[in-house]
mmCIF file of C-alpha atoms in Angstrom:
data_model
loop_
_atom_site.group_PDB
_atom_site.id
_atom_site.type_symbol
_atom_site.label_atom_id
_atom_site.label_comp_id
_atom_site.label_asym_id
_atom_site.label_seq_id
_atom_site.Cartn_x
_atom_site.Cartn_y
_atom_site.Cartn_z
ATOM 1 C CA UNK G 227 3.047 -27.087 4.114
ATOM 2 C CA UNK G 228 -0.114 -29.240 3.936
ATOM 3 C CA UNK G 229 1.246 -31.922 6.278
ATOM 4 C CA UNK G 230 2.270 -29.370 8.925
ATOM 5 C CA UNK G 231 5.983 -29.446 8.172
ATOM 6 C CA UNK G 232 7.794 -26.175 7.462
ATOM 7 C CA UNK G 233 10.121 -25.587 4.513
ATOM 8 C CA UNK G 234 13.166 -23.433 5.342
ATOM 9 C CA UNK G 235 15.019 -22.373 2.182
ATOM 10 C CA UNK G 236 18.066 -20.165 1.722
ATOM 11 C CA UNK G 237 18.921 -17.118 3.812
ATOM 12 C CA UNK G 238 22.176 -16.068 5.459
ATOM 13 C CA UNK G 239 24.580 -18.361 7.309
ATOM 14 C CA UNK G 240 27.666 -17.703 9.465
ATOM 15 C CA UNK G 241 30.011 -15.030 8.139
ATOM 16 C CA UNK G 242 27.317 -13.675 5.812
ATOM 17 C CA UNK G 243 27.387 -16.801 3.695
ATOM 18 C CA UNK G 244 24.410 -16.837 1.314
ATOM 19 C CA UNK G 245 22.690 -20.220 1.393
ATOM 20 C CA UNK G 246 21.091 -22.393 -1.280
ATOM 21 C CA UNK G 247 20.423 -25.215 1.189
ATOM 22 C CA UNK G 248 16.961 -26.183 2.405
ATOM 23 C CA UNK G 249 15.499 -28.089 5.329
ATOM 24 C CA UNK G 250 12.148 -29.473 6.419
ATOM 25 C CA UNK G 251 11.157 -28.889 10.036
ATOM 26 C CA UNK G 252 8.785 -31.485 11.490
ATOM 27 C CA UNK G 253 6.981 -30.072 14.570
ATOM 28 C CA UNK G 254 5.763 -33.525 15.646
ATOM 29 C CA UNK G 255 9.352 -34.769 15.936
ATOM 30 C CA UNK G 256 10.873 -31.452 16.920
ATOM 31 C CA UNK G 257 13.692 -31.586 14.423
ATOM 32 C CA UNK G 258 14.707 -30.586 10.916
ATOM 33 C CA UNK G 259 16.261 -32.620 8.112
ATOM 34 C CA UNK G 260 18.073 -31.529 4.966
ATOM 35 C CA UNK G 261 16.470 -31.829 1.540
ATOM 36 C CA UNK G 262 17.878 -31.034 -1.894
ATOM 37 C CA UNK G 263 19.221 -27.494 -2.340
ATOM 38 C CA UNK G 264 17.823 -24.685 -4.466
ATOM 39 C CA UNK G 265 19.436 -23.888 -7.809
ATOM 40 C CA UNK G 266 21.098 -20.733 -6.413
ATOM 41 C CA UNK G 267 21.752 -19.144 -2.990
ATOM 42 C CA UNK G 268 19.022 -16.655 -2.072
ATOM 43 C CA UNK G 269 18.285 -14.013 0.541
ATOM 44 C CA UNK G 270 15.275 -11.647 0.722
ATOM 45 C CA UNK G 271 13.202 -13.956 -1.508
ATOM 46 C CA UNK G 272 9.576 -15.045 -1.077
ATOM 47 C CA UNK G 273 7.988 -18.457 -0.559
ATOM 48 C CA UNK G 274 4.305 -19.270 -1.144
ATOM 49 C CA UNK G 275 2.498 -22.590 -0.834
ATOM 50 C CA UNK G 276 0.532 -23.368 -4.007
ATOM 51 C CA UNK G 277 -2.900 -24.997 -4.132
ATOM 52 C CA UNK G 278 -1.382 -28.373 -5.049
ATOM 53 C CA UNK G 279 0.966 -28.360 -2.040
ATOM 54 C CA UNK G 280 4.145 -27.338 -3.853
ATOM 55 C CA UNK G 281 6.036 -24.201 -2.781
ATOM 56 C CA UNK G 282 7.008 -21.322 -5.079
ATOM 57 C CA UNK G 283 10.333 -19.581 -4.323
ATOM 58 C CA UNK G 284 10.868 -16.331 -6.256
ATOM 59 C CA UNK G 285 13.469 -13.580 -6.529
ATOM 60 C CA UNK G 286 15.877 -12.442 -3.840
ATOM 61 C CA UNK G 287 19.589 -11.844 -4.167
ATOM 62 C CA UNK G 288 23.055 -13.274 -3.620
ATOM 63 C CA UNK G 289 26.173 -11.380 -2.611
ATOM 64 C CA UNK G 290 26.495 -8.157 -0.646
ATOM 65 C CA UNK G 291 26.957 -4.477 -1.462
ATOM 66 C CA UNK G 292 28.913 -4.096 -4.742
ATOM 67 C CA UNK G 293 28.742 -7.864 -5.312
ATOM 68 C CA UNK G 294 24.965 -8.039 -4.861
ATOM 69 C CA UNK G 295 23.147 -9.836 -7.665
ATOM 70 C CA UNK G 296 19.350 -9.639 -7.859
ATOM 71 C CA UNK G 297 17.320 -12.467 -9.361
ATOM 72 C CA UNK G 298 14.395 -12.799 -11.703
ATOM 73 C CA UNK G 299 14.612 -16.579 -11.293
ATOM 74 C CA UNK G 300 12.044 -18.730 -9.518
ATOM 75 C CA UNK G 301 11.798 -22.393 -8.591
ATOM 76 C CA UNK G 302 9.223 -24.760 -7.142
ATOM 77 C CA UNK G 303 9.724 -27.240 -4.306
ATOM 78 C CA UNK G 304 7.862 -30.527 -4.736
ATOM 79 C CA UNK G 305 7.335 -32.264 -1.347
ATOM 80 C CA UNK G 306 6.697 -35.611 -3.045
ATOM 81 C CA UNK G 307 10.123 -35.523 -4.718
ATOM 82 C CA UNK G 308 11.799 -33.401 -2.000
ATOM 83 C CA UNK G 309 13.570 -31.285 -4.580
ATOM 84 C CA UNK G 310 13.424 -27.931 -6.376
ATOM 85 C CA UNK G 311 12.739 -27.437 -10.091
ATOM 86 C CA UNK G 312 13.233 -24.192 -12.023
ATOM 87 C CA UNK G 313 10.086 -22.530 -13.308
ATOM 88 C CA UNK G 314 9.572 -19.395 -15.411
ATOM 89 C CA UNK G 315 11.414 -16.170 -14.535
ATOM 90 C CA UNK G 316 9.827 -13.045 -13.124
ATOM 91 C CA UNK G 317 9.658 -10.070 -15.464
ATOM 92 C CA UNK G 318 11.613 -7.826 -13.073
ATOM 93 C CA UNK G 319 14.555 -8.466 -10.734
ATOM 94 C CA UNK G 320 13.266 -8.148 -7.174
ATOM 95 C CA UNK G 321 14.280 -8.581 -3.577
ATOM 96 C CA UNK G 322 12.552 -7.630 -0.291
ATOM 97 C CA UNK G 323 9.193 -8.051 -2.048
ATOM 98 C CA UNK G 324 6.063 -9.951 -0.992
ATOM 99 C CA UNK G 325 3.793 -12.635 -2.411
ATOM 100 C CA UNK G 326 0.347 -14.004 -1.641
ATOM 101 C CA UNK G 327 -1.877 -16.680 -3.201
ATOM 102 C CA UNK G 328 -5.137 -15.478 -4.744
ATOM 103 C CA UNK G 329 -8.477 -17.305 -4.767
ATOM 104 C CA UNK G 330 -7.891 -18.689 -8.270
ATOM 105 C CA UNK G 331 -4.551 -20.246 -7.262
ATOM 106 C CA UNK G 332 -2.305 -17.695 -8.928
ATOM 107 C CA UNK G 333 0.366 -15.932 -6.871
ATOM 108 C CA UNK G 334 0.577 -12.136 -6.698
ATOM 109 C CA UNK G 335 4.125 -10.740 -6.385
ATOM 110 C CA UNK G 336 4.198 -7.133 -5.130
ATOM 111 C CA UNK G 337 6.808 -4.402 -4.896
ATOM 112 C CA UNK G 338 10.356 -5.005 -3.772
ATOM 113 C CA UNK G 339 13.357 -3.021 -4.906
ATOM 114 C CA UNK G 340 16.505 -3.005 -6.981
ATOM 115 C CA UNK G 341 20.060 -2.575 -5.599
ATOM 116 C CA UNK G 342 19.316 0.989 -4.445
ATOM 117 C CA UNK G 343 16.920 -0.113 -1.695
ATOM 118 C CA UNK G 344 14.372 2.532 -0.730
ATOM 119 C CA UNK G 345 15.516 4.705 -3.661
ATOM 120 C CA UNK G 346 14.672 1.885 -6.052
ATOM 121 C CA UNK G 347 11.415 0.564 -4.570
ATOM 122 C CA UNK G 348 8.820 -0.688 -7.064
ATOM 123 C CA UNK G 349 5.131 -0.058 -7.649
ATOM 124 C CA UNK G 350 4.950 -2.935 -10.116
ATOM 125 C CA UNK G 351 3.392 -6.356 -9.492
ATOM 126 C CA UNK G 352 3.388 -9.710 -11.262
ATOM 127 C CA UNK G 353 1.125 -12.752 -11.430
ATOM 128 C CA UNK G 354 2.514 -16.288 -11.362
ATOM 129 C CA UNK G 355 0.303 -18.971 -12.925
ATOM 130 C CA UNK G 356 1.263 -22.415 -11.539
ATOM 131 C CA UNK G 357 -0.562 -24.144 -14.406
ATOM 132 C CA UNK G 358 1.778 -22.657 -17.009
ATOM 133 C CA UNK G 359 4.795 -21.723 -14.886
ATOM 134 C CA UNK G 360 4.716 -18.221 -16.401
ATOM 135 C CA UNK G 361 4.901 -14.765 -14.790
ATOM 136 C CA UNK G 362 2.967 -11.836 -16.280
ATOM 137 C CA UNK G 363 2.754 -8.190 -15.248
ATOM 138 C CA UNK G 364 -0.056 -7.266 -12.856
ATOM 139 C CA UNK G 365 -1.778 -4.018 -11.838
ATOM 140 C CA UNK G 366 0.289 -1.111 -10.507
ATOM 141 C CA UNK G 367 0.391 -0.408 -6.770
ATOM 142 C CA UNK G 368 -0.744 3.003 -5.491
ATOM 143 C CA UNK G 369 2.554 3.300 -3.581
ATOM 144 C CA UNK G 370 6.059 1.921 -4.011
ATOM 145 C CA UNK G 371 6.675 -0.809 -1.402
ATOM 146 C CA UNK G 372 9.557 -2.937 -0.168
ATOM 147 C CA UNK G 373 10.606 -4.755 3.010
ATOM 148 C CA UNK G 374 7.007 -5.961 3.389
ATOM 149 C CA UNK G 375 7.333 -9.746 3.170
ATOM 150 C CA UNK G 376 4.548 -11.710 4.936
ATOM 151 C CA UNK G 377 2.336 -8.641 5.387
ATOM 152 C CA UNK G 378 -0.071 -9.320 2.488
ATOM 153 C CA UNK G 379 -3.327 -11.149 3.195
ATOM 154 C CA UNK G 380 -6.150 -12.644 1.157
ATOM 155 C CA UNK G 381 -9.392 -11.527 2.765
ATOM 156 C CA UNK G 382 -12.629 -13.510 3.012
ATOM 157 C CA UNK G 383 -14.199 -11.680 0.048
ATOM 158 C CA UNK G 384 -11.236 -12.488 -2.220
ATOM 159 C CA UNK G 385 -9.677 -9.026 -2.036
ATOM 160 C CA UNK G 386 -5.948 -8.905 -1.245
ATOM 161 C CA UNK G 387 -4.735 -6.548 1.478
ATOM 162 C CA UNK G 388 -1.203 -5.179 1.027
ATOM 163 C CA UNK G 389 -0.522 -4.043 4.588
ATOM 164 C CA UNK G 390 3.219 -3.288 4.671
ATOM 165 C CA UNK G 391 5.991 -1.449 2.922
ATOM 166 C CA UNK G 392 4.475 2.056 2.969
ATOM 167 C CA UNK G 393 2.634 4.531 5.193
ATOM 168 C CA UNK G 394 -0.763 3.460 3.866
ATOM 169 C CA UNK G 395 -2.160 0.005 3.127
ATOM 170 C CA UNK G 396 -4.028 -0.785 -0.071
ATOM 171 C CA UNK G 397 -6.367 -3.449 -1.400
ATOM 172 C CA UNK G 398 -6.435 -5.273 -4.712
ATOM 173 C CA UNK G 399 -10.153 -5.535 -5.437
ATOM 174 C CA UNK G 400 -11.022 -8.956 -6.843
ATOM 175 C CA UNK G 401 -13.902 -7.528 -8.920
ATOM 176 C CA UNK G 402 -11.908 -4.778 -10.653
ATOM 177 C CA UNK G 403 -8.311 -6.135 -10.480
ATOM 178 C CA UNK G 404 -7.229 -2.663 -9.381
ATOM 179 C CA UNK G 405 -5.529 -1.406 -6.245
ATOM 180 C CA UNK G 406 -7.346 1.025 -3.960
ATOM 181 C CA UNK G 407 -5.511 3.013 -1.277
ATOM 182 C CA UNK G 408 -6.801 2.857 2.293
ATOM 183 C CA UNK G 409 -6.454 6.044 4.318
ATOM 184 C CA UNK G 410 -5.033 5.256 7.750
ATOM 185 C CA UNK G 411 -5.740 7.660 10.610
ATOM 186 C CA UNK G 412 -2.140 7.287 11.773
ATOM 187 C CA UNK G 413 0.547 6.513 9.152
ATOM 188 C CA UNK G 414 1.762 2.918 9.228
ATOM 189 C CA UNK G 415 5.372 2.137 10.081
ATOM 190 C CA UNK G 416 5.515 0.231 6.808
ATOM 191 C CA UNK G 417 8.717 -1.776 6.708
ATOM 192 C CA UNK G 418 8.963 -5.191 8.402
ATOM 193 C CA UNK G 419 5.534 -4.891 10.009
ATOM 194 C CA UNK G 420 3.436 -8.013 10.632
ATOM 195 C CA UNK G 421 -0.147 -8.718 9.569
ATOM 196 C CA UNK G 422 -2.687 -11.438 10.332
ATOM 197 C CA UNK G 423 -6.328 -12.144 9.579
ATOM 198 C CA UNK G 424 -8.647 -12.119 12.581
ATOM 199 C CA UNK G 425 -11.573 -14.515 13.166
ATOM 200 C CA UNK G 426 -14.055 -11.652 12.628
ATOM 201 C CA UNK G 427 -12.825 -11.076 9.046
ATOM 202 C CA UNK G 428 -10.733 -8.034 9.903
ATOM 203 C CA UNK G 429 -6.920 -7.824 9.845
ATOM 204 C CA UNK G 430 -4.381 -6.781 12.458
ATOM 205 C CA UNK G 431 -1.225 -4.893 11.425
ATOM 206 C CA UNK G 432 1.516 -4.451 14.039
ATOM 207 C CA UNK G 433 4.916 -2.853 14.543
ATOM 208 C CA UNK G 434 7.570 -2.192 11.938
ATOM 209 C CA UNK G 435 9.687 0.874 11.211
ATOM 210 C CA UNK G 436 10.022 3.476 8.485
ATOM 211 C CA UNK G 437 8.705 6.878 7.403
ATOM 212 C CA UNK G 438 11.561 8.579 9.239
ATOM 213 C CA UNK G 439 10.984 6.743 12.515
ATOM 214 C CA UNK G 440 12.521 3.756 14.271
ATOM 215 C CA UNK G 441 10.674 0.668 15.524
ATOM 216 C CA UNK G 442 7.115 1.398 16.621
ATOM 217 C CA UNK G 443 4.749 -0.259 19.103
ATOM 218 C CA UNK G 444 1.573 0.839 17.312
ATOM 219 C CA UNK G 445 -1.065 -1.518 15.923
ATOM 220 C CA UNK G 446 -3.785 -0.984 13.327
ATOM 221 C CA UNK G 447 -6.983 -2.886 12.553
ATOM 222 C CA UNK G 448 -8.255 -3.097 8.981
ATOM 223 C CA UNK G 449 -12.022 -3.309 8.566
ATOM 224 C CA UNK G 450 -13.008 -4.490 5.042
#
């Protein structure tokens, strides 16, 4: 968050217990403290810091296998109040999706899947407007993507790179509001890869698995 602390919300506890609890980790003190819980337990959700310092939590699921329940719900953590408040719902139930903040302060939600996993991966996207608390449908991805959390990056020119979840990355062009596929010389691993912006304006994409292969040691560099 803005003050350097880290919000940890939800996830899985001992014995596959789904958690609604949240904590704040303070790196200057080297310890975490509990804050108010979310409205529901969540796993495979996304968290994005908004321009005003609050944190959007969206989607995910509770339960396992036949008892799995996917969410459209979203909530916002206010660091001043140290509590979560429900905001508008997403248009589609999603888990294992990704989210990134755009230049104008809106949040782009991409991909994810339904209960079927890779057989139910989405090409759809949504925009969250923190001024209104409302989600609206966004442009369609060139490829279905899931298991790509934290692999989407806002580039220096305002374009948004979607680097994970499929064999090829793609870019949402700020000028056209459309996705454009990027042809990679070697197919990306896709799922659970990591991505980071470099000081020279490029992006580094590393590791992951997928496309019929296990974990990979390859790395790719995206040149805008």
